[in-house]
């Protein structure tokens, strides 16, 4: 382990311990997750360590669809072009742009159809990487760290919602608790601590067995803010997750919280602070309800495989060289990203029959 990584973890651990002390000895998990991922300069998405890439040998932790294959962005561009036309807008807004790979793919495919491409990212260190990747597009690309009061255009976000802090709820012997973090482990290390709570999952969990799960107030607040600001346009979010009835299925009693490091997954976010990604699956029903209540109805909801195929991925695959075809196929293979990953679309203005949801729309299952 590099010295840089060790001192980073130590500094972040100190910051978390200080926050626990200031909060009276217990930090709800969402506040812990916000620090672990976004504490300025130290959090996983705020430090300079490498994150995205196809192989652990590159020092990366996980691979996302645009990193895996440029065909992802090429197919998504078909939907973005359709949405720009249908909503009469000329701007693209990308949330959480990672290495900038998706922005490059979309801009290459869409060219002058996009008057301006604006990236909104919480991570300052990733912004530098994005600026390098997108240098060739000049003033077509802009960065902002906050949403403007009013925006028009087509919004995209790949694997952004899963990176938003969640609250952990745990039912123990029939009583619901909120799970948080204390510094009461051996030698002052971080440890779990549960407190009784009035909070509940959005649906009753059948049975009386012990049950750990998440709720997603931040992702829902995010989509409400988007609904408030998007005057005209549409939004497309791609991520892993389920509808509410699948998410809170009685058998899913261990929740979906997951850490990623060196292309390995584990379920313990407390050690190695700042050096592993922490994520939770998306509750697409909760997201759609929050958006709808704020005036942003659902345009469509389907699997990534269905969406990309509706956008013409199959002919793109057929034209691609053999090696690129294998990577592109992982985007739609059921046992890879095809089925677990979903796409949800929202619109402001007139509904239209969006190309990505034309076949296999599952909005009725939300
Ligand atoms: C898992 S990465 C995905 C990166 C990229 N979209 C990709 O597919 O490779 C999550 C990204 O979302 C960003 N993020 C999380 N919450 C955000 C928010 N509220 N607004 C903008 N970006 C956010 C993080 O900083 C990080 O860059």
XYZ file of C-alpha atoms in Angstrom, residues 49 51 58-59 77 142 169 172 182 254 269 305 311 322 350 357:
16
model
C -6.256 7.922 -6.371
C -10.850 4.713 -9.608
C -4.238 -0.290 -13.856
C -4.795 0.473 -10.141
C -26.478 9.367 -28.096
C -18.363 23.688 -19.330
C -32.303 0.667 8.626
C -33.695 -6.540 15.038
C -19.267 5.138 16.519
C -28.865 -8.097 3.864
C -17.391 0.284 4.467
C -30.082 -4.212 -22.398
C -31.183 2.651 -29.416
C -14.171 -8.441 -32.852
C -44.933 17.126 -23.673
C -38.294 2.791 -24.232
